[in-house]
Structure formats: structure tokens, C-alpha cells
XYZ file of C-alpha atoms in Angstrom:
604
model
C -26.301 40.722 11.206
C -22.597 41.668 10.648
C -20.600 40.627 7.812
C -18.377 38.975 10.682
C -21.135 36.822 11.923
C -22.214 36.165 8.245
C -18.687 34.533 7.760
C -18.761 33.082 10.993
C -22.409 31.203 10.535
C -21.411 30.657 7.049
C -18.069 28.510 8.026
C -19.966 27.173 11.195
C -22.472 25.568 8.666
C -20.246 23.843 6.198
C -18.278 22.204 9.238
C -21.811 21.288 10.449
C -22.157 18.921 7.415
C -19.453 17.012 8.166
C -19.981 16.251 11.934
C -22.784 14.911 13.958
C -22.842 17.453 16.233
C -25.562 15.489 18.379
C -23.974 11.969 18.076
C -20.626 13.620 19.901
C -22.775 15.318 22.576
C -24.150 12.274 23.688
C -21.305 10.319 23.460
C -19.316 12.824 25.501
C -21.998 13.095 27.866
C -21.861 9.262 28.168
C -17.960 9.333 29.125
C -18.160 12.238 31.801
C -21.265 10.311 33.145
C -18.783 7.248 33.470
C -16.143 8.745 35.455
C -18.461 11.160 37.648
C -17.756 9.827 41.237
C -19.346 11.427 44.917
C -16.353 11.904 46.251
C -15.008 14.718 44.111
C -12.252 16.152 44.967
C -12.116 14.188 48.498
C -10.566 10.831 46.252
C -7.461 11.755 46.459
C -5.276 12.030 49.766
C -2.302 14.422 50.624
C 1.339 13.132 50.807
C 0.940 13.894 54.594
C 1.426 12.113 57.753
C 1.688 8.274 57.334
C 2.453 9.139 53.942
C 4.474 12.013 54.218
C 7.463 9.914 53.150
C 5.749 10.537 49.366
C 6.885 14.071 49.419
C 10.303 13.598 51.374
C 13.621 14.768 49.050
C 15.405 12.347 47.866
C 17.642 14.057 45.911
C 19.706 16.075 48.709
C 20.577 15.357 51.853
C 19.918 17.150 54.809
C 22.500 19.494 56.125
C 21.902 20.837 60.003
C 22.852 24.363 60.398
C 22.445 27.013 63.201
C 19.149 29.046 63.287
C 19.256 32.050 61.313
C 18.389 36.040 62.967
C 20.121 38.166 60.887
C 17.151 40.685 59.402
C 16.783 40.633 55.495
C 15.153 43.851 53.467
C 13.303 41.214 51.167
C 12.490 37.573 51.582
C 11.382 35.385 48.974
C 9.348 32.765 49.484
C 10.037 30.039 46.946
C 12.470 29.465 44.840
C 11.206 27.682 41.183
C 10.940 30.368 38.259
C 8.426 32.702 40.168
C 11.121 33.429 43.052
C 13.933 33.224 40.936
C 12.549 35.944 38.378
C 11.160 38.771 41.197
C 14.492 38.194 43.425
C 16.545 39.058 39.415
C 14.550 42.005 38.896
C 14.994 43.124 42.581
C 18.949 42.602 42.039
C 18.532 44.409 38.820
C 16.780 47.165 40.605
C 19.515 47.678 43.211
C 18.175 45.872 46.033
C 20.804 43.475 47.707
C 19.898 42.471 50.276
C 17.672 39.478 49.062
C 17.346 36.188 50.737
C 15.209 33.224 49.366
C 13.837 29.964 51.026
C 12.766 27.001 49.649
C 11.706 23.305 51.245
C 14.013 22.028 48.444
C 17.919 21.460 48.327
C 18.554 23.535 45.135
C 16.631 26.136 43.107
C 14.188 24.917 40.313
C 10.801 24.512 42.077
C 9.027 21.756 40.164
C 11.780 20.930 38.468
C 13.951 20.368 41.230
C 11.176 17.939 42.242
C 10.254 16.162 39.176
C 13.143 14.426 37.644
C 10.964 11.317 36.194
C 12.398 9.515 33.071
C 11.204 11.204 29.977
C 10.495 14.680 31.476
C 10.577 17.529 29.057
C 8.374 20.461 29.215
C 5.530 20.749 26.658
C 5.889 24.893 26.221
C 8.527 25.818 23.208
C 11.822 25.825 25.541
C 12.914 29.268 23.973
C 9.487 31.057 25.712
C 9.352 28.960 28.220
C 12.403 29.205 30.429
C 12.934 33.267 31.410
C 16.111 34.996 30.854
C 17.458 33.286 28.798
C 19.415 36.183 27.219
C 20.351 37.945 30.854
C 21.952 34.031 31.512
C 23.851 34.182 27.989
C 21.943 30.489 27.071
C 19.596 29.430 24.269
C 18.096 25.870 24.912
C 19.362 22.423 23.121
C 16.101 21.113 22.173
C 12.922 22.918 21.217
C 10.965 21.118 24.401
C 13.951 21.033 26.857
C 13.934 17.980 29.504
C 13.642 18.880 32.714
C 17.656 18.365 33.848
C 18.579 21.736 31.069
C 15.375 23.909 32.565
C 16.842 22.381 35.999
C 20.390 23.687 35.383
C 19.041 26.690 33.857
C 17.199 27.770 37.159
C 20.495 26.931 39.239
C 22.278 29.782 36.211
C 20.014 31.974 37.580
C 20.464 32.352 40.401
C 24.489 32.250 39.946
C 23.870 34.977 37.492
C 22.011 37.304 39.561
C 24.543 36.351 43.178
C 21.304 34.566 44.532
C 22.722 31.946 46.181
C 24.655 33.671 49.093
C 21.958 34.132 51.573
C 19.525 31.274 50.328
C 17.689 29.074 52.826
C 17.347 25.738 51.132
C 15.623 22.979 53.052
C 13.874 25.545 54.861
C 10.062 25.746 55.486
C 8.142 29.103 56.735
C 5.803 28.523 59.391
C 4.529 31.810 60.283
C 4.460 34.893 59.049
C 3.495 37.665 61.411
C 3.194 41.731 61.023
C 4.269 44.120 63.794
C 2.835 47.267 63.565
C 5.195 49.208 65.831
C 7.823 48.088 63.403
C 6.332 48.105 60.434
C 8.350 44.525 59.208
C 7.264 40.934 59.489
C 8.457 38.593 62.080
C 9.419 35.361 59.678
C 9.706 31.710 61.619
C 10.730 28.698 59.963
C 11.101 24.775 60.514
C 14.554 25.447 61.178
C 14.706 27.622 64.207
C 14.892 31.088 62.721
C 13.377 33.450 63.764
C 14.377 37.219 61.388
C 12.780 40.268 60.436
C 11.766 41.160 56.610
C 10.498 44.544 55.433
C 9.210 42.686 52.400
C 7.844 39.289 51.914
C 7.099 38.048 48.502
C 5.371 34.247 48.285
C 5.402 32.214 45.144
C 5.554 28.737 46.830
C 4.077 27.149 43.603
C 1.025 25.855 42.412
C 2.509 22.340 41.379
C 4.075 21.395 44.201
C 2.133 19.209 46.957
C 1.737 15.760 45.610
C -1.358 13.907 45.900
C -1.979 10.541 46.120
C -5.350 8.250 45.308
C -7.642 7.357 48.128
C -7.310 3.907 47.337
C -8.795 1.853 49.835
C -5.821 -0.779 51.095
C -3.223 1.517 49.330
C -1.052 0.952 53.091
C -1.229 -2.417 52.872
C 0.578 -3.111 49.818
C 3.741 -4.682 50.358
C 5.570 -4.057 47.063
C 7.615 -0.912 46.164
C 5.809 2.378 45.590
C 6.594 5.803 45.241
C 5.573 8.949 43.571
C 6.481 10.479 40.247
C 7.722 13.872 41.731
C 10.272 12.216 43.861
C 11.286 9.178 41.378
C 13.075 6.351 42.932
C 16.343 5.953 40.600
C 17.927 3.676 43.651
C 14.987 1.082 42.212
C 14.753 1.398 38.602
C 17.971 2.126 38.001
C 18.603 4.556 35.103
C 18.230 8.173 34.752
C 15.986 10.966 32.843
C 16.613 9.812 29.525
C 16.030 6.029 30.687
C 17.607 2.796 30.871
C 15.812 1.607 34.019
C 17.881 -1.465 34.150
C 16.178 -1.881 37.796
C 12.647 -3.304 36.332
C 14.050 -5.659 33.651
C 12.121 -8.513 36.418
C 9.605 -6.145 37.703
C 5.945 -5.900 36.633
C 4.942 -2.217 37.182
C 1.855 -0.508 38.095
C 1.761 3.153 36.536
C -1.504 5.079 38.079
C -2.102 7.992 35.981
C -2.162 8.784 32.178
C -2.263 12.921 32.137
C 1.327 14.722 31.330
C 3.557 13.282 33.600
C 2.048 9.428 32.608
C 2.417 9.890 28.719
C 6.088 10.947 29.414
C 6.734 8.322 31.930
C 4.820 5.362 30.311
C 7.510 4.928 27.804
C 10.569 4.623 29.148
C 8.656 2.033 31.509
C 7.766 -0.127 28.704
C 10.742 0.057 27.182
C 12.720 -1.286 30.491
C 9.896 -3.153 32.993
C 8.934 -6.912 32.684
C 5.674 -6.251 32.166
C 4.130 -2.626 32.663
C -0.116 -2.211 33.440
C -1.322 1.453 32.629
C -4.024 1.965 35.123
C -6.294 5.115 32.843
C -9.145 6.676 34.268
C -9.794 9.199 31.322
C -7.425 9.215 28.407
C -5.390 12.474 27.581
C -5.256 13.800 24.143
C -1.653 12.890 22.440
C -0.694 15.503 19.581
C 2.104 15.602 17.910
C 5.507 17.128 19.903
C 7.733 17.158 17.205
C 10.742 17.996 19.259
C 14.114 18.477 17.540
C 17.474 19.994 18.587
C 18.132 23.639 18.288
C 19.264 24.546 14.929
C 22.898 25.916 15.411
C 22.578 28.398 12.782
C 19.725 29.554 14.068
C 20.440 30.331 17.235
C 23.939 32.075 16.273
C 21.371 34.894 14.156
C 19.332 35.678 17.153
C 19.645 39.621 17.575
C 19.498 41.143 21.233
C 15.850 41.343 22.509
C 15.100 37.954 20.758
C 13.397 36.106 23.568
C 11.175 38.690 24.735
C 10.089 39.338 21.158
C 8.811 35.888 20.863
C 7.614 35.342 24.691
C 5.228 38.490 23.216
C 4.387 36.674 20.238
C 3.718 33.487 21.635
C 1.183 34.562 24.491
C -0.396 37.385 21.937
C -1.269 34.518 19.495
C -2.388 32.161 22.565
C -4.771 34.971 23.706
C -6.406 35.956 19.873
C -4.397 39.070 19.841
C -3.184 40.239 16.705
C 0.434 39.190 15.534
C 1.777 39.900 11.902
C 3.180 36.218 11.805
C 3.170 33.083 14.028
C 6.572 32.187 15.426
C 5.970 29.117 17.442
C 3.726 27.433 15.112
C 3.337 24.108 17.389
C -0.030 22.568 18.490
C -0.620 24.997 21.447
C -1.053 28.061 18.774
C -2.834 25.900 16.139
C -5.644 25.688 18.654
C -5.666 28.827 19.668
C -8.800 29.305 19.381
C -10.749 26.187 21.103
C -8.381 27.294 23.932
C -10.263 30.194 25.415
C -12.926 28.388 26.485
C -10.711 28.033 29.345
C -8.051 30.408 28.888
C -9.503 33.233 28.328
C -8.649 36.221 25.713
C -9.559 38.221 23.277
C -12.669 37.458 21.305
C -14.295 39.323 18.366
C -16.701 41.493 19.816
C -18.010 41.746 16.309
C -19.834 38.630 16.152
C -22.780 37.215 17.928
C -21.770 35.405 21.122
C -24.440 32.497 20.106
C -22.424 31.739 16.410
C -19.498 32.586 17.650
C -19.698 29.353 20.483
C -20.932 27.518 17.783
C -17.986 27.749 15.473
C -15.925 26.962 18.637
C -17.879 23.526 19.103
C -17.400 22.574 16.073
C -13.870 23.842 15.632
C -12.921 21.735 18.859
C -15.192 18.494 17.530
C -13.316 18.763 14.606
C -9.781 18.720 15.995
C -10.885 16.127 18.803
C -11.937 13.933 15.667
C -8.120 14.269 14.728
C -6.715 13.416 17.781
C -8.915 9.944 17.667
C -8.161 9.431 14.303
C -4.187 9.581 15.329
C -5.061 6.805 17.808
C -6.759 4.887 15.223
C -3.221 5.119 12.976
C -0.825 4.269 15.990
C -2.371 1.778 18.008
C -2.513 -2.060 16.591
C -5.323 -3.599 18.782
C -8.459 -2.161 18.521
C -9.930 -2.181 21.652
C -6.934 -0.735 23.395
C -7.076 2.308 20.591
C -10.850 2.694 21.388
C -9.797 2.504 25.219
C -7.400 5.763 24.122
C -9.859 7.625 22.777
C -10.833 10.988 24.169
C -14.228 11.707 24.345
C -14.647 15.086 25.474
C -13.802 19.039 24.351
C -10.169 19.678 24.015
C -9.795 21.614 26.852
C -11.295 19.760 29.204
C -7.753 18.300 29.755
C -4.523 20.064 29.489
C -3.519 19.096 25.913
C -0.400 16.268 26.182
C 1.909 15.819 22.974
C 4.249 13.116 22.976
C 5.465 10.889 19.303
C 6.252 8.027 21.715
C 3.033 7.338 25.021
C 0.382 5.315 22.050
C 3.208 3.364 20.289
C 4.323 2.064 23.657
C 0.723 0.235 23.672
C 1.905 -2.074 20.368
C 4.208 -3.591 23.099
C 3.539 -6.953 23.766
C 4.589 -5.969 27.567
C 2.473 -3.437 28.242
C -1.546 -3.803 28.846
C -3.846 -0.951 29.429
C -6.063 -1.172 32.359
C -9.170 0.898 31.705
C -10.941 2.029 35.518
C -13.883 3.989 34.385
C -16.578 1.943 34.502
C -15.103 0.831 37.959
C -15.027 4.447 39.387
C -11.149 4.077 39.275
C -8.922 1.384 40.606
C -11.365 -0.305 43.594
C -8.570 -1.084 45.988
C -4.747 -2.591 46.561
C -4.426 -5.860 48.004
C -0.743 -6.664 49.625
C 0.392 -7.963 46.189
C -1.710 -6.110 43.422
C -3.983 -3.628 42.205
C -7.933 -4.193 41.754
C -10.167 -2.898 39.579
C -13.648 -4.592 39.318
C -12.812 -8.119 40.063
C -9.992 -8.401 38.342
C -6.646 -8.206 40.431
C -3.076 -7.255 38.902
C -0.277 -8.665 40.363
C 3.003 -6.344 40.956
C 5.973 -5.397 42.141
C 5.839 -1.650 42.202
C 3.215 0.819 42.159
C 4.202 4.120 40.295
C 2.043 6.690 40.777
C 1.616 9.494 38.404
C -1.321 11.212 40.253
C -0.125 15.200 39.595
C -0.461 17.589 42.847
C -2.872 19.666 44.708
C -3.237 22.214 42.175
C -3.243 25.824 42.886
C -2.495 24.683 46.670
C 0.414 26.791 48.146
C 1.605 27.234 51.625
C -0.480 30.466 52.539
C -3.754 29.153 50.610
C -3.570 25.839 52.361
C -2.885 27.225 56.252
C 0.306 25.990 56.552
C 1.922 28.842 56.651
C -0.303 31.030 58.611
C -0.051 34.945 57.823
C -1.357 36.957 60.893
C -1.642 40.849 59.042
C -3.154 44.090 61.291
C -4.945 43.487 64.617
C -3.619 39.889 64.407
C -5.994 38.713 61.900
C -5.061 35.877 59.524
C -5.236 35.749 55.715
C -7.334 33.281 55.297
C -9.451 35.094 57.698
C -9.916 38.169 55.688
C -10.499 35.990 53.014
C -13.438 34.476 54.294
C -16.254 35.737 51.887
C -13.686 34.891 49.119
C -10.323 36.401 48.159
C -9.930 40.239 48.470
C -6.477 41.627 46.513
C -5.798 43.955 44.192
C -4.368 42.818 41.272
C -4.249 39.529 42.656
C -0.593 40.400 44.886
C -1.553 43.238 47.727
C -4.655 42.591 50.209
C -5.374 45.277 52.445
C -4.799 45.095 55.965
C -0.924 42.727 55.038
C 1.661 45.727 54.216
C 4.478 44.219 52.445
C 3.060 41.408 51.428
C 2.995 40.402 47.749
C 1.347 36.900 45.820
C 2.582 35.475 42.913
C 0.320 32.792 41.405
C -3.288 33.016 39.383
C -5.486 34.258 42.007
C -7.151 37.316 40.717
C -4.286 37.715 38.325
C -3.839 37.143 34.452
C -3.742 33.251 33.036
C -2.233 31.324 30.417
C -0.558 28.070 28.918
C 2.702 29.253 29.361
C 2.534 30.136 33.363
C 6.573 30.898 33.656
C 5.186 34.276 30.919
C 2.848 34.899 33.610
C 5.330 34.761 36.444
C 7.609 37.078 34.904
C 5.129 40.078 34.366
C 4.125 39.589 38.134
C 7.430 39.431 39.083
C 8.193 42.777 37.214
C 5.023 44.406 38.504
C 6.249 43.770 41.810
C 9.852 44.503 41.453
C 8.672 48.035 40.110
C 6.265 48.669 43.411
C 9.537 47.694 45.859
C 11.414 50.064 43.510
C 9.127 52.986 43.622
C 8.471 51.972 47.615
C 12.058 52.389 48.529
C 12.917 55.260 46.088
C 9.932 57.419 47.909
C 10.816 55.828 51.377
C 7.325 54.578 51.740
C 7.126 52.243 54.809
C 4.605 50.002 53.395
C 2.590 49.123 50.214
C -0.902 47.787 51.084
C -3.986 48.934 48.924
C -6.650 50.600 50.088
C -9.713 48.942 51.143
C -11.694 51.323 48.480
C -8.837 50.144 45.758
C -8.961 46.730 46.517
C -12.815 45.813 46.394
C -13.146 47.789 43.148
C -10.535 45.078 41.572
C -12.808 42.184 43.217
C -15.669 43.601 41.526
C -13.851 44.160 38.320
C -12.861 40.433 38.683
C -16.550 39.208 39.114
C -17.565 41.596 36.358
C -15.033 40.440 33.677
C -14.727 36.820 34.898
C -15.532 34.601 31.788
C -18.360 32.373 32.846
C -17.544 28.873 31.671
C -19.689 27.063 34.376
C -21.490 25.039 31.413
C -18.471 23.980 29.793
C -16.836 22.305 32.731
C -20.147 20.742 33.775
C -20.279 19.001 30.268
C -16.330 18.023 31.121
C -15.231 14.440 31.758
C -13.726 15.073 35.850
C -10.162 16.830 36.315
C -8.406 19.241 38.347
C -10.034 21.911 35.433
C -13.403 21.347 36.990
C -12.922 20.036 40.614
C -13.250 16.650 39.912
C -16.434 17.526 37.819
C -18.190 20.142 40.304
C -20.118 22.483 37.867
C -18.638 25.427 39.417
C -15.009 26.613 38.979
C -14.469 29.416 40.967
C -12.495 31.545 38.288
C -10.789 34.326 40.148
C -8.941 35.270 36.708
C -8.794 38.062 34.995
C -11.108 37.670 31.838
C -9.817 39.737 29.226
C -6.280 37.943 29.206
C -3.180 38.228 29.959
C -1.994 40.685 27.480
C -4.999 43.179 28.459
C -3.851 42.713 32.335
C -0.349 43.912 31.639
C -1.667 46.658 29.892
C -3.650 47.372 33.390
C -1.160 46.918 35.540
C 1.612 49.821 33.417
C -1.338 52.250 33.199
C -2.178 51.268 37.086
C 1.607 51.880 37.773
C 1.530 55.482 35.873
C -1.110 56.951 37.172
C -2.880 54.935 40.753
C 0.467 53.762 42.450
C -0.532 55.918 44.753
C -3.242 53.840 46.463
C -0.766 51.272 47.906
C 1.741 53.513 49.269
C 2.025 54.834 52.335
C 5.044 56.903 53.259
């Protein structure tokens, strides 16, 4: 035995004395089992058809404009953080000839969408938001809300000239490669019909809403609407509150993960009367969030932001840092993190003591967490209703100083579903759950989106490649890329998004190394006058195989997870396509990739 695993077993055993391991592994058990339902995945329904007005913009209106043929050297699909980023870099690189399209009316992807009262972001604002020093900003508040990260995607893209040939409220339908030509034919919702040498997706992987399959949900005659296209023409109000519009409302809000601890405040504060409908509580740590110190921010020295980015992911993935700079509740837990987001482990210690230190790491902070309920919340039963019972990251982690106090409002009553299987159904006047019917006026629902769900993975943008065959096609015995952004037989054609790519808390980090990995290949493409990048067939199914080889297998812990988007709605298999080692190991494979293999994706 190594004197690592000696220390290890030796810390793993005093913890062990204070905490009944077997107590909380039946009693977690007993919570999944409550909220396990048949249906999966297939409970919730898309903002689609009769309900398609769910996902319809409210924010700008439609402008008609003639069809668009002019040919572009690169389109972007997309334009949140992951478009915005790749289409700077591009700029940066000398490209001009950019143009970006997006369904929405302005830039900021999910945060053009989500404008909900109370919406801040729960990464440290300074690592979270990209280019921050190429835009000349630093944030006002540690966790910006969502209208600064908003205005700061709109800077952008005035920074880097991004707006003059954008296509906002513009949809791709097809994507199609001629051979002859060696470009792709582009069509759109709009009528146009263009030419692209490159296309480069990154349509999101928060942006479809879904709703509940709740039976009778079409026959309610009250007001309802969707947290990702809040209705300020009802409640009145604005981000930061005063939703003068429910002061004689009694409110339904469906939905207690990130966006319904943000949202469930403000509600209180304002609504008549406000029922939380919870299927499984999230975890509420502390957020802390305070202004940017002035003085601070006037000694940052150039190279600042990248400097921490780098810290903050190293210290996320168990890589070694000299000092912490974040220090917030995402890098205290650290460790009881990579049972889902994976890193760097010590290879020094047994695997078996190792996962036990990790249990009992993660019982121990998950005893925290409940205690913190205990100290907030006045009623009892409500504070045992708030409880999570289950391994921290079985649920993304919420933070928020202000969701469990709104629950020692008289106004507000928490409406527990588990035991029901969730809400049973909506009657023309309430909500149901069990027998018991709640009478209101609107129906809020903070529900999330189809996660992970863009355009191309979906179908709904078909992508016909070589010979005519479709993406999804080629796909058919599971994805085949390299890297996670090229898939033989699509030249040009480049993914942003977690698919066979790196992972982590902080996406935006991710979205920006992608973004600069495929900046550099368009660089290298056009300084060599390559006519295509497209991996080899040999390349490509090596990468699959090191992706099945270095996947971490965490089948068992999602099994013993309460249901969530993390494990399919409590399937026991997850289908991680990600890159095991982490984030900072990937970027490490994709510069050595670049220096010496960049050769098997171009073709001059």
C-alpha cells in the first residue's frame, strides 16, 4: 500500500465515524425510488406545434427582409458565446468575410432568451464571460445578471465588426455539400439560399425549451408561459423585480432547479400568493455575490482574465495550482465534482479508497447543505420538504442567499409532487397533484430545455455530406468525429458543443478553446490553400476509440441518482461521449495534435 492510500484510508476512516454511511444510502435510495417514473425522458414535451407559441420571441419584433444569395467564406451558425468567440478569433485571424445567423433578434444565445427576474449566472462573472480584456470591460458584480453578460455579448460583436452581415431571426434548414464545388449550399427559413466554404455550428445546448407532459396542461384557461421567454407585459417589472403585475395573482411556479431558485423570489416578493410545485429539491449554497471592488479591478495587469480562466478550470479539474483564485463553492468541492466532471485523479492511490473518501467527502458536504436548510427555513416540514437527499452531483449545484428564506413567507407554500410522480394534471383553473387541486391564475413554468439538443443533433437542420448522406446517418452506430468538431465524409464542417470534446462547469471556458482550435485549422486551411478539412476515416475512428477507452464510467453513480437531465431522467446509462482525462489534458491534445497531425484533415 502507498503512503498516498495510507493517508487516504486513514482520513476516509475518521470521517467514517462521524457519518452513517449506510443510514444515507438507504435514505437516498428511498428518494430516487420516489421520483423514478416509466416515462423517462418521454414526460416532458417540446415547445413545438400547438405549443410552439412557448418558444416564440417576445423580445424583438419581426422585421421582413429580401432573401439573401450573396456567398460568404465562413458562416456561423449561432450566435450566444460559442459563435461569438470562433467568428472573434476568425476576425483576429484575418478572415472577413464572416456572416452569423441566429433564430434570435440580437446576439447572446441563452441570454438573449432568458431574461427572467433574478437571473444572474452562477460561474464567477470575471471567468465566465470571454474577452473581457479584448472588449476593454471587467464585470459589476462577481455573478453578473444576465442583462450585463447580455450587453456584453452585443460588445462583442461591435468589437470584432460582427454585426454587418448577421442574419438575426434566421433559421438554417439545410445544409448540403457539393462536391464539384467543394462549398455548402446553406437554405434558411427566410428564403436564402448562399454558398459557404466553411460552416461552423454552435446552435447551443440550452436552447429548446421543454415543457411537462402534464395531462390537461391545454386546457387551462389562466395565463402561462415559459421562463426563457418571460412575460413582463403580465407581471409587470423587470430583471431585478418589482412584478407589480401579480400583486392579485396566485402563481404556479413548476420547477425548483437554477432557473426556479432565482425566479422563486422575486415571485414571492410581488404575487398574491405563490405555490412552488418541487419534484426533487436542488442544493442551495451560499452565492455570496458582491459588487466588483473598484480598486481591484483598476490593478488588474494585461493577461489578467486568461490567467484566472486557467486557474479556475485547473483547480475544477484537480490540476495543480500554486493558489486558489476563485475560492467560491464550485472550487471548494472540487473534488466530489469529478464524479461527473471528470479530471485529474491521483493515480497514486487505490481506485477502491480513493471512491470511498469521495462518498464520504460528498455525504459530508450534503449534510451541510441540509443543515443550512435546517437554519433558514421556520416550518419544519417545509425545511424537511427542502432537503436533498442524494450525492452532490447528482444535480447541478444552485447557490442563491435568497430561494429558502422566501419559504418563511406567509404567501408562499411549497407543493411537494414526489410521491405523486409529479404534478398529476391541470384542470381549467388549477394545478393537481394527488387529490389536492391548486387554484391559479398563472402557471410559470421553470422546466429548463432539451439539453444537449441542437439543430443538427435533433434533425432539424438536416446536413446531407458526400454521396448525399446525412449526419445523423453516418452517425448511426453512434457519433464518429475527431476531436469532437470534424466527421469524415462533411469537409468544412466544424461542431462546437460536448460531443466527444472536453467538459466542465464553466462551459463558455470550454467554448473558447474549441473556438480557438478551430479558428487555428481555418487559419492553417486558408494559409496552405487547402480546399477542405475533413479527417480521415483512419484519424477519426482512432479518436472514437480513444473516447470509449478514456471515457470515465460513472454508470453506477447515476443509477443511484434521484432522476435529472444528468442521468436521462434516471436511465442507468449516460452515454458519456466526453473526453475523460479533462479539459485541461484535451487542450494539451489538441496543440500537440495541431503541431504535429494537422495533416490528417487537410486536403489541398
Amino acid at each position: 500500500m502507498t503512503d498516498s492510500t495510507t493517508a487516504v484510508q486513514t482520513e476516509a476512516d475518521r470521517l467514517a465515524e462521524q457519518i452513517d454511511v449506510d443510514a444515507l444510502r438507504a435514505k437516498y435510495r428511498q428518494e430516487r425510488d420516489r421520483r423514478i417514473r416509466p416515462d423517462g425522458a418521454s414526460q416532458y414535451r417540446r415547445a413545438a406545434g400547438s405549443f410552439g407559441y412557448y418558444a416564440k420571441d417576445p423580445y424583438t419584433a419581426r422585421v421582413d427582409r429580401v432573401p439573401i444569395t450573396t456567398d460568404v467564406e465562413v458562416l456561423v451558425i449561432g450566435g450566444g458565446f460559442g459563435g461569438l468567440v470562433t467568428a472573434a478569433r476568425l476576425r483576429e485571424s484575418g478572415v472577413e468575410d464572416i456572416r452569423i445567423m441566429d433564430e434570435a433578434g440580437d446576439f447572446g444565445g441563452t441570454w438573449y432568451w432568458n431574461r427572467y427576474p433574478g437571473i444572474h449566472c452562477d460561474i464567477e462573472s470575471y471567468v465566465y464571460m470571454p474577452l473581457l480584456e479584448e472588449v476593454g470591460t471587467v464585470p459589476k458584480w462577481r455573478y453578473a445578471p444576465g442583462e450585463e453578460i447580455r450587453q456584453h455579448a452585443m460588445a462583442i460583436g461591435r468589437t470584432f465588426d460582427l454585426y454587418r452581415d448577421t442574419l438575426f431571426q434566421t433559421r438554417a434548414t439545410e445544409l448540403r455539400w457539393d462536391e464539384e464545388t467543394s462549398v455548402w449550399d446553406v437554405s434558411t427559413d427566410r428564403g436564402d439560399r448562399f454558398r459557404a466554404r466553411f460552416v461552423i455550428t454552435s446552435s447551443g445546448t440550452l436552447t429548446e425549451p421543454k415543457l411537462p407532459g402534464i395531462p390537461g396542461i391545454e386546457t387551462f384557461q389562466g395565463h402561462t408561459f415559459h421562463t426563457s421567454r418571460w412575460d413582463y407585459g403580465y407581471t409587470g417589472g423587470n430583471a431585478d423585480g418589482g412584478l407589480s403585475g401579480l400583486a392579485d395573482k396566485r402563481v404556479a411556479v413548476v420547477g425548483t432547479g437554477a432557473t426556479g431558485i432565482q425566479v422563486v423570489p422575486h415571485v414571492a416578493r410581488d404575487a398574491e400568493h405563490l405555490f412552488v410545485f418541487q419534484r426533487t429539491p436542488s442544493t442551495i449554497g451560499v452565492r455570496d455575490n458582491r459588487p466588483t471592488d473598484p480598486e481591484w479591478a483598476a490593478s488588474l495587469r494585461p493577461g489578467w482574465q486568461r490567467e484566472r480562466q486557467e486557474n479556475f478550470i485547473r483547480t475544477i479539474s484537480g490540476a495543480p495550482v500554486d493558489e486558489d483564485l476563485t475560492q467560491d463553492g464550485w472550487t471548494e468541492t472540487a473534488r466530489i465534482q469529478r464524479t461527473m466532471i471528470t479530471g485529474t485523479v491521483d493515480e497514486s492511490v487505490e481506485p477502491a479508497e480513493r471512491e470511498r473518501l469521495d462518498e464520504l467527502l460528498d455525504f459530508q458536504k450534503m449534510n451541510e447543505l441540509r443543515a443550512r436548510v435546517d437554519e433558514v427555513v421556520e416550518d419544519p416540514a417545509t425545511a424537511e420538504a427542502l432537503k436533498p437527499w442524494y450525492r452532490y452531483m447528482c444535480k447541478r449545484p444552485g447557490f442563491s442567499d435568497l430561494y429558502l428564506q422566501a419559504f418563511n413567507e406567509p404567501n408562499v407554500t411549497l407543493v411537494d409532487t414526489a410521491d405523486a410522480g409529479g404534478i398529476t394534471r391541470m384542470t381549467e383553473t388549477g394545478v393537481v397533484v394527488g387529490d389536492t387541486e391548486y387554484a391559479v391564475d398563472c402557471v410559470v413554468f421553470a422546466t429548463g430545455f432539451e439539453v444537449g439538443v441542437s439543430g443538427v443533433l435533433s434533425g432539424t437542420l438536416p446536413v446531407y455530406g458526400r454521396d448525399g448522406t446525412t449526419l445523423l446517418e453516418a452517425w448511426a452506430r453512434g457519433p464518429r468525429t475527431l476531436h469532437g468538431f470534424t466527421t469524415h465524409g462533411f469537409p468544412n464542417l466544424f461542431q462546437l458543443g460536448p460531443l466527444q470534446n472536453a467538459n466542465s462547469v464553466n462551459f463558455v471556458h470550454i467554448l473558447q478553446d474549441q473556438a480557438e482550435h478551430i479558428a487555428e485549422l481555418v487559419r492553417i486551411a486558408r494559409a496552405e490553400g487547402a480546399r477542405y478539412v475533413e479527417p480521415t476515416e483512419a484519424a477519426q475512428e482512432a479518436w472514437v476509440r480513444v473516447i470509449a477507452d478514456r471515457a470515465i464510467d460513472n454508470d453506477d453513480f447515476r443509477a443511484e441518482c434521484t432522476p435529472g437531465y444528468y442521468n436521462r431522467e434516471g436511465s442507468a446509462t449516460s452515454g458519456n461521449t466526453s473526453f475523460g482525462p479533462g479539459p485541461v489534458v484535451f487542450r494539451d491534445v489538441l496543440q500537440q495534435w495541431r503541431a504535429r497531425h494537422v495533416d490528417e484533415v487537410m486536403v489541398a
